[in-house]
Amino acid sequence: MRESKVVAMLLAGGQGSRLKTLTKKIAKPAVPFGGKYRIIDFALSNATNSGIDDIGILTQYKPYILNSHIGIGTSWDYDRNMGGLRILPPFTSESGGRWYTGTANAIFENIDFLDEMNPEYVLILSGDHIYKMDYSKLLEAHKEKEANVTIAVMEVPWEDASRFGIVNVDEDNKIVEFEEKPENPKNNMASMGIYMFDWKDLREYLIKDVKNRDSDNDFGKNVLPLMLEEGQKMYAWVFNGYWKDVGTVKSYWDANMDLLDPMNTLDLYDKGWRIYTRTRNLPPQYLARGSVVKNSLVNEGCYIKGTLKNSILFSDVVIEEDAIVIDSVIHSNCLIKKGAKVYRAVISEGMTIEEGQIIGEENSENICLVSEEGISVE
Amino acid sequence: MEKCLGVISGANIENNFGALCVHRPVYMLPFAGRYRLIDFSLSNMVNQGIKTIAVFTGEKVRSTMDHLEDGKAWDLNRRFNGLFLFPPVSHDLSGRRRGEIPQYYLTKEFFEQAKEQYVFINHPNILAKVDLNLAFKHFRDTDADITLIYKKQQDPFGEYINTHKMNLAEDGSVINIGTNLGTEREFNMYLKMGFLKKEIFIKLVKEAIERGESDNLLETILINRDKYKINTYEFEGHTENIRNLKSFYDANMNLLKKDISRELFYRNGIILTKTKDEPSTLYTESSIVQNSLVANGCVIEGTVENSIIFRGVKIKKGAIVKNSIIMQKSEIQENAAVINSIMDKSGIVGEDVRIAGSMLMPFIVEKKQEIRKD
């Protein structure tokens, strides 16, 4: 990708308040996922696997865990002399300090950074999504159509279409209309929040947008519709594959469970497209005599004497004898003591389930979230 | 510990490991599901504050370089100090004289220039989570020139024949070190590790070169034992002295005992190794796993018992693995059986094939070997 310089800007400041206590201390992109990852690992790994050399990460909400997870980007091979990874938090200037007010504003505030990088293209990414995508294909499509903006879109079920930003296109996939969360969608092609811009066009419209006092400074709501209105060439690029934005505790639990489905399309074992993360370098897992482990993902450092079914264990989880864990997601460093029973639960990092304690209900519709704040049911 | 230079003496005899060590030195043997033997020595030194480590690699240097890289996994990729790799130097002197002394001699500038005043030498084939800070304190407090570390080893069955036996005077000073012939139920096993004052280390090496009495550091120390204050330090923890196929197999199997694995994996800090970014291990509906250590990246559909499973191994439906060590990326296909065996990296045991060795002499599947029916 040397010949056409792309800088990726990864929006990682979201709170994800509907994830409740999962995001009490950490930003949504830092929420653990899939046994050993954090959600942001997917976008970061996609970027490095797509050959993107420069990436800026825009942080805002409770960034400590996120910052220490990312570090200088070593896990994704972004610790480089030339290019690499920069963390871009909100900052103060002579006119005072400001938080990022919207997705477009976050990029606007970093115009100086982008000017210094002087890219041809800017790729906007979100750190909230779980998917594998080759961004170099998006760039190819963008160049081929000589577009000013190319938006990654995917087909969503018709009944969900009204929850998304819907993109209406002509037969050449040229965008003719945006509908933000329409009641009666004309189409089921949803914007994925992944945009490839020509930098000079993006720069112009970011400045226009910030001058408009009525704007929410949001790409989907303001900047993209304005660009379309003023006749910019905008194309949709259709993505086929697994993609999830885990908004709620239930959808977070569902997305984890997807990994246990033998037919799931998010293949974590694909050596051609590895998902990288910061690892703890723990010893292998141990399954004792008498343990029962079925249809589950287990990470390093775990010690299992009890029963585990349809579940995902992060690192260093201990399941004592006669304990039962079914249909659950257990974060790192948890201890499930003797005889405890855990059904359909998400258990936050470092929690202990006491001897004989029962969490959740088998075959219930609800998901139990256990954290330092207590137990909540959704 | 910053005052102490770590030295790993990696050159060794590799004839006792059959096909496993044709292309790798013994210290590069995969061990415990996700490590190499040398990780234990390196990690123990790093975790206890040694900042500069020299590795004398021996001749089969390629796998070593691939694994150690610039020392990043051990935080040894430093601008100041860090990891130094010393492959053997071909030189008139080392051509005539084999052994470690000529190699140390040809590296004398490194030792002379290092600002550390003490040297800690150890062999990576002996695993022992020695509390180096305590041992170093003993070495300094007793104002010794050399402190050698040993363990009182129980040996009722003569399993430790041919290891180094340390004969001690009552005050703990060394009378001599010989070869254990299994005549006692308990003996003092020399762990091939110790502290030396750096100036004495350099002097011993130079004198050995000049006098030509020995090319082995231990022999040189013993020849000169009346000139220096040499004492000992007893290590009371668990050790593995990996010197042949049987001891390598047993050391792996010992990790299935909780107290031993806890000590080797966690005492004085965890073992660091080059990480591989494998996802978690998936156990399917048909998997049955008992008393086994399993690394990440595996897909287990079959039955596993009393075994060590390395990263990225696939065990298919109906397959049985028992009392075995299955190294990384190996595959055991449908209805195959692997019993009392060691599979080197990327081996395949095909459908319906049965292989079995004995616990005294495990069956070896060589690296990338495929065993199929017909």
CSV table of C-alpha atoms in Angstrom, one decimal, chain B residues 5 8 40 70 138 148 150 152 163 177 182 189 233 244 271 297 301 304 322 333 361:
chain,number,residue,atom,x,y,z
B,5,LEU,CA,25.7,-11.3,34.2
B,8,ILE,CA,23.5,-19.8,29.4
B,40,PHE,CA,12.7,-21.7,32.0
B,70,ASP,CA,16.1,-10.0,19.8
B,138,HIS,CA,24.4,-16.3,50.2
B,148,LEU,CA,27.8,-23.9,43.2
B,150,TYR,CA,22.9,-28.4,44.3
B,152,LYS,CA,19.5,-33.3,47.7
B,163,THR,CA,24.3,-37.2,36.7
B,177,ILE,CA,32.2,-33.6,41.9
B,182,GLY,CA,23.3,-44.9,42.1
B,189,MET,CA,23.0,-33.5,42.6
B,233,TYR,CA,24.0,-23.4,48.1
B,244,ASN,CA,17.7,-38.3,27.7
B,271,ILE,CA,7.6,-18.4,32.2
B,297,GLY,CA,-5.3,-23.1,19.3
B,301,GLU,CA,-13.0,-33.7,19.2
B,304,VAL,CA,-7.2,-37.3,25.6
B,322,LYS,CA,-3.0,-41.5,26.0
B,333,GLN,CA,-7.1,-38.1,12.5
B,361,MET,CA,10.7,-46.0,25.6
